[in-house]
Amino acid sequence: MSTYTPDNRKVTTRRLIEMKTRGEKISMLTAYDYSMARLIDEAGMDVILVGDSASNVMAGNITTLPMTLEQMIYHGQSVVRGVKRALVVVDMPFGSYQGNPIEALNSAIRIMKETGADCVKLEGGEEIAESITKILSAGIPVMGHLGLTPQSINKFGTYAVRAQEEAEAQKLIKDAHLLESLGCFAVVLEKIPAKLAASITQEISIPVIGIGAGGGTDGQVLVMHDMLGINKGFSPRFLRRYANVGDIITDAVKQYIEDVKSRDFPNEKEQY
Ligand code: KIV
């Protein structure tokens, strides 16, 4: 049973920075639909990420690359309808911001206008600096994402831990400082050594949210289907499973099938 009681105020980008300053850890979890977003928000989550991991856990794709802007907008709209308190971040999908800054700005504007979300998240550092600057110039808050950036999986060729080599670690540090100086309000660090993530967290003033990046970051993010045990085939070392919802669903569905077949359902009270 949780002992944490959140206050009812809407979480803003500013409040996340205040949380970092006073050392309060930031909780973040993905959601892709109204019903789950509502439950997660009511539980007191600080940040809800409409991740392009929807491609994997909702659509059954192997990578996040097939996700379109329209699909992200659909998921974003569904989540926003269920959320009162959490900050809602929508991932910009692969191909919607890498081409040029104007395309990036137009994609970000569509997400903000059509979903009602609070901000967007983009993967990458120096390579997309101009796109980030352009989006920020329109008053749209940007969350960065460095380390194992899933939209670059074809370049990496592996889901192994990133930035273990000095050169990649140095680039990551440089990129984290760059995102801070461009004006990003926070950054996600995915699957990098805990020591590196902790030292970046100390060095930059914006909140650092980790996934597979150890306990030294300002907050943690997980994919909802992974932590609830709905996506049972994915068990990386960094994942903690908080429930076995997949088993609960399978048992309930099996019981329902049995009850229908055996004519137990519906009974006298379950009809008109
Ligand atoms: O798409 C996503 O779910 C993400 C998280 C893994 C951070 O980007």
PDB file of N, CA, C and O in Angstrom, residues 81-128:
ATOM      1  N   ARG A  81      -7.782  13.303 -22.561  1.00  0.00           N
ATOM      2  CA  ARG A  81      -9.167  13.283 -22.051  1.00  0.00           C
ATOM      3  C   ARG A  81      -9.254  12.632 -20.669  1.00  0.00           C
ATOM      4  O   ARG A  81     -10.171  12.901 -19.910  1.00  0.00           O
ATOM      5  N   GLY A  82      -8.281  11.788 -20.329  1.00  0.00           N
ATOM      6  CA  GLY A  82      -8.353  11.084 -19.052  1.00  0.00           C
ATOM      7  C   GLY A  82      -7.536  11.715 -17.932  1.00  0.00           C
ATOM      8  O   GLY A  82      -7.534  11.213 -16.814  1.00  0.00           O
ATOM      9  N   VAL A  83      -6.817  12.790 -18.251  1.00  0.00           N
ATOM     10  CA  VAL A  83      -5.846  13.335 -17.277  1.00  0.00           C
ATOM     11  C   VAL A  83      -6.261  14.705 -16.751  1.00  0.00           C
ATOM     12  O   VAL A  83      -6.606  15.598 -17.524  1.00  0.00           O
ATOM     13  N   LYS A  84      -6.196  14.847 -15.415  1.00  0.00           N
ATOM     14  CA  LYS A  84      -6.487  16.153 -14.804  1.00  0.00           C
ATOM     15  C   LYS A  84      -5.213  16.782 -14.240  1.00  0.00           C
ATOM     16  O   LYS A  84      -5.029  17.976 -14.294  1.00  0.00           O
ATOM     17  N   ARG A  85      -4.344  15.953 -13.636  1.00  0.00           N
ATOM     18  CA  ARG A  85      -3.225  16.507 -12.870  1.00  0.00           C
ATOM     19  C   ARG A  85      -1.863  16.363 -13.532  1.00  0.00           C
ATOM     20  O   ARG A  85      -1.054  17.285 -13.520  1.00  0.00           O
ATOM     21  N   ALA A  86      -1.570  15.197 -14.094  1.00  0.00           N
ATOM     22  CA  ALA A  86      -0.213  14.931 -14.602  1.00  0.00           C
ATOM     23  C   ALA A  86       0.146  15.833 -15.781  1.00  0.00           C
ATOM     24  O   ALA A  86      -0.730  16.301 -16.517  1.00  0.00           O
ATOM     25  N   LEU A  87       1.448  16.044 -15.947  1.00  0.00           N
ATOM     26  CA  LEU A  87       1.955  16.706 -17.159  1.00  0.00           C
ATOM     27  C   LEU A  87       1.919  15.664 -18.273  1.00  0.00           C
ATOM     28  O   LEU A  87       2.416  14.557 -18.100  1.00  0.00           O
ATOM     29  N   VAL A  88       1.302  16.004 -19.405  1.00  0.00           N
ATOM     30  CA  VAL A  88       1.219  15.038 -20.514  1.00  0.00           C
ATOM     31  C   VAL A  88       2.240  15.404 -21.604  1.00  0.00           C
ATOM     32  O   VAL A  88       2.221  16.508 -22.146  1.00  0.00           O
ATOM     33  N   VAL A  89       3.129  14.454 -21.870  1.00  0.00           N
ATOM     34  CA  VAL A  89       4.172  14.616 -22.893  1.00  0.00           C
ATOM     35  C   VAL A  89       3.839  13.689 -24.056  1.00  0.00           C
ATOM     36  O   VAL A  89       3.548  12.510 -23.829  1.00  0.00           O
ATOM     37  N   VAL A  90       3.895  14.201 -25.277  1.00  0.00           N
ATOM     38  CA  VAL A  90       3.656  13.330 -26.445  1.00  0.00           C
ATOM     39  C   VAL A  90       4.953  13.181 -27.239  1.00  0.00           C
ATOM     40  O   VAL A  90       5.618  14.171 -27.556  1.00  0.00           O
ATOM     41  N   ASP A  91       5.316  11.939 -27.534  1.00  0.00           N
ATOM     42  CA  ASP A  91       6.493  11.671 -28.357  1.00  0.00           C
ATOM     43  C   ASP A  91       6.261  12.126 -29.781  1.00  0.00           C
ATOM     44  O   ASP A  91       5.215  11.833 -30.377  1.00  0.00           O
ATOM     45  N   MET A  92       7.261  12.810 -30.352  1.00  0.00           N
ATOM     46  CA  MET A  92       7.195  13.110 -31.783  1.00  0.00           C
ATOM     47  C   MET A  92       7.698  11.871 -32.516  1.00  0.00           C
ATOM     48  O   MET A  92       8.789  11.378 -32.230  1.00  0.00           O
ATOM     49  N   PRO A  93       6.894  11.329 -33.450  1.00  0.00           N
ATOM     50  CA  PRO A  93       7.291  10.067 -34.071  1.00  0.00           C
ATOM     51  C   PRO A  93       8.423  10.226 -35.080  1.00  0.00           C
ATOM     52  O   PRO A  93       8.667  11.322 -35.592  1.00  0.00           O
ATOM     53  N   PHE A  94       9.068   9.102 -35.347  1.00  0.00           N
ATOM     54  CA  PHE A  94      10.159   9.044 -36.324  1.00  0.00           C
ATOM     55  C   PHE A  94       9.696   9.653 -37.654  1.00  0.00           C
ATOM     56  O   PHE A  94       8.622   9.319 -38.156  1.00  0.00           O
ATOM     57  N   GLY A  95      10.520  10.560 -38.198  1.00  0.00           N
ATOM     58  CA  GLY A  95      10.212  11.162 -39.506  1.00  0.00           C
ATOM     59  C   GLY A  95       9.419  12.448 -39.417  1.00  0.00           C
ATOM     60  O   GLY A  95       9.187  13.100 -40.430  1.00  0.00           O
ATOM     61  N   SER A  96       9.014  12.843 -38.195  1.00  0.00           N
ATOM     62  CA  SER A  96       8.181  14.048 -38.097  1.00  0.00           C
ATOM     63  C   SER A  96       8.990  15.275 -37.688  1.00  0.00           C
ATOM     64  O   SER A  96       8.443  16.371 -37.602  1.00  0.00           O
ATOM     65  N   TYR A  97      10.303  15.107 -37.418  1.00  0.00           N
ATOM     66  CA  TYR A  97      11.092  16.269 -36.958  1.00  0.00           C
ATOM     67  C   TYR A  97      12.549  16.261 -37.429  1.00  0.00           C
ATOM     68  O   TYR A  97      13.251  17.255 -37.319  1.00  0.00           O
ATOM     69  N   GLN A  98      13.024  15.145 -37.990  1.00  0.00           N
ATOM     70  CA  GLN A  98      14.444  15.075 -38.349  1.00  0.00           C
ATOM     71  C   GLN A  98      14.755  15.781 -39.663  1.00  0.00           C
ATOM     72  O   GLN A  98      15.891  16.201 -39.891  1.00  0.00           O
ATOM     73  N   GLY A  99      13.749  15.915 -40.547  1.00  0.00           N
ATOM     74  CA  GLY A  99      13.967  16.456 -41.895  1.00  0.00           C
ATOM     75  C   GLY A  99      14.463  17.888 -41.896  1.00  0.00           C
ATOM     76  O   GLY A  99      15.535  18.183 -42.418  1.00  0.00           O
ATOM     77  N   ASN A 100      13.684  18.780 -41.299  1.00  0.00           N
ATOM     78  CA  ASN A 100      14.104  20.185 -41.178  1.00  0.00           C
ATOM     79  C   ASN A 100      13.291  20.858 -40.070  1.00  0.00           C
ATOM     80  O   ASN A 100      12.231  20.357 -39.679  1.00  0.00           O
ATOM     81  N   PRO A 101      13.804  21.988 -39.572  1.00  0.00           N
ATOM     82  CA  PRO A 101      13.153  22.646 -38.429  1.00  0.00           C
ATOM     83  C   PRO A 101      11.708  23.060 -38.687  1.00  0.00           C
ATOM     84  O   PRO A 101      10.886  23.015 -37.769  1.00  0.00           O
ATOM     85  N   ILE A 102      11.383  23.452 -39.922  1.00  0.00           N
ATOM     86  CA  ILE A 102       9.999  23.885 -40.198  1.00  0.00           C
ATOM     87  C   ILE A 102       9.053  22.693 -40.102  1.00  0.00           C
ATOM     88  O   ILE A 102       7.961  22.779 -39.520  1.00  0.00           O
ATOM     89  N   GLU A 103       9.493  21.568 -40.650  1.00  0.00           N
ATOM     90  CA  GLU A 103       8.678  20.348 -40.574  1.00  0.00           C
ATOM     91  C   GLU A 103       8.496  19.950 -39.094  1.00  0.00           C
ATOM     92  O   GLU A 103       7.407  19.572 -38.655  1.00  0.00           O
ATOM     93  N   ALA A 104       9.585  20.082 -38.331  1.00  0.00           N
ATOM     94  CA  ALA A 104       9.531  19.753 -36.899  1.00  0.00           C
ATOM     95  C   ALA A 104       8.531  20.654 -36.187  1.00  0.00           C
ATOM     96  O   ALA A 104       7.704  20.188 -35.393  1.00  0.00           O
ATOM     97  N   LEU A 105       8.607  21.955 -36.503  1.00  0.00           N
ATOM     98  CA  LEU A 105       7.697  22.907 -35.857  1.00  0.00           C
ATOM     99  C   LEU A 105       6.247  22.587 -36.218  1.00  0.00           C
ATOM    100  O   LEU A 105       5.371  22.558 -35.344  1.00  0.00           O
ATOM    101  N   ASN A 106       5.999  22.328 -37.507  1.00  0.00           N
ATOM    102  CA  ASN A 106       4.624  22.028 -37.933  1.00  0.00           C
ATOM    103  C   ASN A 106       4.095  20.766 -37.249  1.00  0.00           C
ATOM    104  O   ASN A 106       2.937  20.709 -36.834  1.00  0.00           O
ATOM    105  N   SER A 107       4.956  19.751 -37.111  1.00  0.00           N
ATOM    106  CA  SER A 107       4.531  18.511 -36.436  1.00  0.00           C
ATOM    107  C   SER A 107       4.212  18.789 -34.971  1.00  0.00           C
ATOM    108  O   SER A 107       3.199  18.313 -34.442  1.00  0.00           O
ATOM    109  N   ALA A 108       5.092  19.568 -34.317  1.00  0.00           N
ATOM    110  CA  ALA A 108       4.883  19.866 -32.887  1.00  0.00           C
ATOM    111  C   ALA A 108       3.611  20.695 -32.696  1.00  0.00           C
ATOM    112  O   ALA A 108       2.840  20.470 -31.758  1.00  0.00           O
ATOM    113  N   ILE A 109       3.373  21.649 -33.606  1.00  0.00           N
ATOM    114  CA  ILE A 109       2.165  22.480 -33.505  1.00  0.00           C
ATOM    115  C   ILE A 109       0.925  21.599 -33.653  1.00  0.00           C
ATOM    116  O   ILE A 109      -0.044  21.733 -32.895  1.00  0.00           O
ATOM    117  N   ARG A 110       0.949  20.666 -34.593  1.00  0.00           N
ATOM    118  CA  ARG A 110      -0.211  19.769 -34.767  1.00  0.00           C
ATOM    119  C   ARG A 110      -0.457  18.976 -33.479  1.00  0.00           C
ATOM    120  O   ARG A 110      -1.597  18.819 -33.035  1.00  0.00           O
ATOM    121  N   ILE A 111       0.620  18.451 -32.887  1.00  0.00           N
ATOM    122  CA  ILE A 111       0.456  17.665 -31.647  1.00  0.00           C
ATOM    123  C   ILE A 111      -0.180  18.528 -30.552  1.00  0.00           C
ATOM    124  O   ILE A 111      -1.146  18.121 -29.895  1.00  0.00           O
ATOM    125  N   MET A 112       0.348  19.745 -30.381  1.00  0.00           N
ATOM    126  CA  MET A 112      -0.150  20.611 -29.307  1.00  0.00           C
ATOM    127  C   MET A 112      -1.606  21.040 -29.562  1.00  0.00           C
ATOM    128  O   MET A 112      -2.434  20.997 -28.659  1.00  0.00           O
ATOM    129  N   LYS A 113      -1.900  21.441 -30.806  1.00  0.00           N
ATOM    130  CA  LYS A 113      -3.249  21.916 -31.154  1.00  0.00           C
ATOM    131  C   LYS A 113      -4.282  20.794 -31.083  1.00  0.00           C
ATOM    132  O   LYS A 113      -5.365  20.953 -30.571  1.00  0.00           O
ATOM    133  N   GLU A 114      -3.932  19.627 -31.635  1.00  0.00           N
ATOM    134  CA  GLU A 114      -4.940  18.584 -31.812  1.00  0.00           C
ATOM    135  C   GLU A 114      -5.081  17.647 -30.606  1.00  0.00           C
ATOM    136  O   GLU A 114      -6.083  16.951 -30.495  1.00  0.00           O
ATOM    137  N   THR A 115      -4.064  17.615 -29.731  1.00  0.00           N
ATOM    138  CA  THR A 115      -4.183  16.720 -28.565  1.00  0.00           C
ATOM    139  C   THR A 115      -4.487  17.474 -27.272  1.00  0.00           C
ATOM    140  O   THR A 115      -5.086  16.909 -26.372  1.00  0.00           O
ATOM    141  N   GLY A 116      -4.004  18.712 -27.170  1.00  0.00           N
ATOM    142  CA  GLY A 116      -4.157  19.432 -25.899  1.00  0.00           C
ATOM    143  C   GLY A 116      -3.103  19.011 -24.889  1.00  0.00           C
ATOM    144  O   GLY A 116      -3.215  19.316 -23.694  1.00  0.00           O
ATOM    145  N   ALA A 117      -2.053  18.307 -25.349  1.00  0.00           N
ATOM    146  CA  ALA A 117      -0.968  17.894 -24.446  1.00  0.00           C
ATOM    147  C   ALA A 117      -0.166  19.107 -23.991  1.00  0.00           C
ATOM    148  O   ALA A 117      -0.320  20.213 -24.529  1.00  0.00           O
ATOM    149  N   ASP A 118       0.709  18.882 -22.989  1.00  0.00           N
ATOM    150  CA  ASP A 118       1.469  19.988 -22.413  1.00  0.00           C
ATOM    151  C   ASP A 118       2.803  20.231 -23.114  1.00  0.00           C
ATOM    152  O   ASP A 118       3.363  21.317 -23.015  1.00  0.00           O
ATOM    153  N   CYS A 119       3.355  19.205 -23.764  1.00  0.00           N
ATOM    154  CA  CYS A 119       4.684  19.342 -24.349  1.00  0.00           C
ATOM    155  C   CYS A 119       5.016  18.142 -25.228  1.00  0.00           C
ATOM    156  O   CYS A 119       4.235  17.187 -25.281  1.00  0.00           O
ATOM    157  N   VAL A 120       6.170  18.207 -25.895  1.00  0.00           N
ATOM    158  CA  VAL A 120       6.572  17.119 -26.790  1.00  0.00           C
ATOM    159  C   VAL A 120       7.948  16.592 -26.385  1.00  0.00           C
ATOM    160  O   VAL A 120       8.695  17.263 -25.676  1.00  0.00           O
ATOM    161  N   LYS A 121       8.250  15.371 -26.839  1.00  0.00           N
ATOM    162  CA  LYS A 121       9.578  14.772 -26.592  1.00  0.00           C
ATOM    163  C   LYS A 121      10.177  14.367 -27.935  1.00  0.00           C
ATOM    164  O   LYS A 121       9.488  13.800 -28.787  1.00  0.00           O
ATOM    165  N   LEU A 122      11.481  14.663 -28.084  1.00  0.00           N
ATOM    166  CA  LEU A 122      12.220  14.330 -29.315  1.00  0.00           C
ATOM    167  C   LEU A 122      13.469  13.545 -28.935  1.00  0.00           C
ATOM    168  O   LEU A 122      14.065  13.800 -27.895  1.00  0.00           O
ATOM    169  N   GLU A 123      13.874  12.627 -29.798  1.00  0.00           N
ATOM    170  CA  GLU A 123      15.086  11.838 -29.544  1.00  0.00           C
ATOM    171  C   GLU A 123      16.280  12.455 -30.271  1.00  0.00           C
ATOM    172  O   GLU A 123      16.204  12.711 -31.480  1.00  0.00           O
ATOM    173  N   GLY A 124      17.386  12.642 -29.533  1.00  0.00           N
ATOM    174  CA  GLY A 124      18.622  13.096 -30.175  1.00  0.00           C
ATOM    175  C   GLY A 124      19.175  14.364 -29.561  1.00  0.00           C
ATOM    176  O   GLY A 124      18.503  15.038 -28.775  1.00  0.00           O
ATOM    177  N   GLY A 125      20.446  14.678 -29.929  1.00  0.00           N
ATOM    178  CA  GLY A 125      21.119  15.858 -29.400  1.00  0.00           C
ATOM    179  C   GLY A 125      21.455  16.841 -30.502  1.00  0.00           C
ATOM    180  O   GLY A 125      20.551  17.360 -31.174  1.00  0.00           O
ATOM    181  N   GLU A 126      22.765  17.023 -30.723  1.00  0.00           N
ATOM    182  CA  GLU A 126      23.271  18.013 -31.679  1.00  0.00           C
ATOM    183  C   GLU A 126      22.584  17.931 -33.053  1.00  0.00           C
ATOM    184  O   GLU A 126      22.276  18.960 -33.657  1.00  0.00           O
ATOM    185  N   GLU A 127      22.334  16.701 -33.515  1.00  0.00           N
ATOM    186  CA  GLU A 127      21.774  16.488 -34.864  1.00  0.00           C
ATOM    187  C   GLU A 127      20.420  17.175 -35.041  1.00  0.00           C
ATOM    188  O   GLU A 127      20.044  17.526 -36.169  1.00  0.00           O
ATOM    189  N   ILE A 128      19.665  17.322 -33.961  1.00  0.00           N
ATOM    190  CA  ILE A 128      18.310  17.901 -34.090  1.00  0.00           C
ATOM    191  C   ILE A 128      18.196  19.241 -33.343  1.00  0.00           C
ATOM    192  O   ILE A 128      17.090  19.697 -33.043  1.00  0.00           O
TER     193      ILE A 128
END
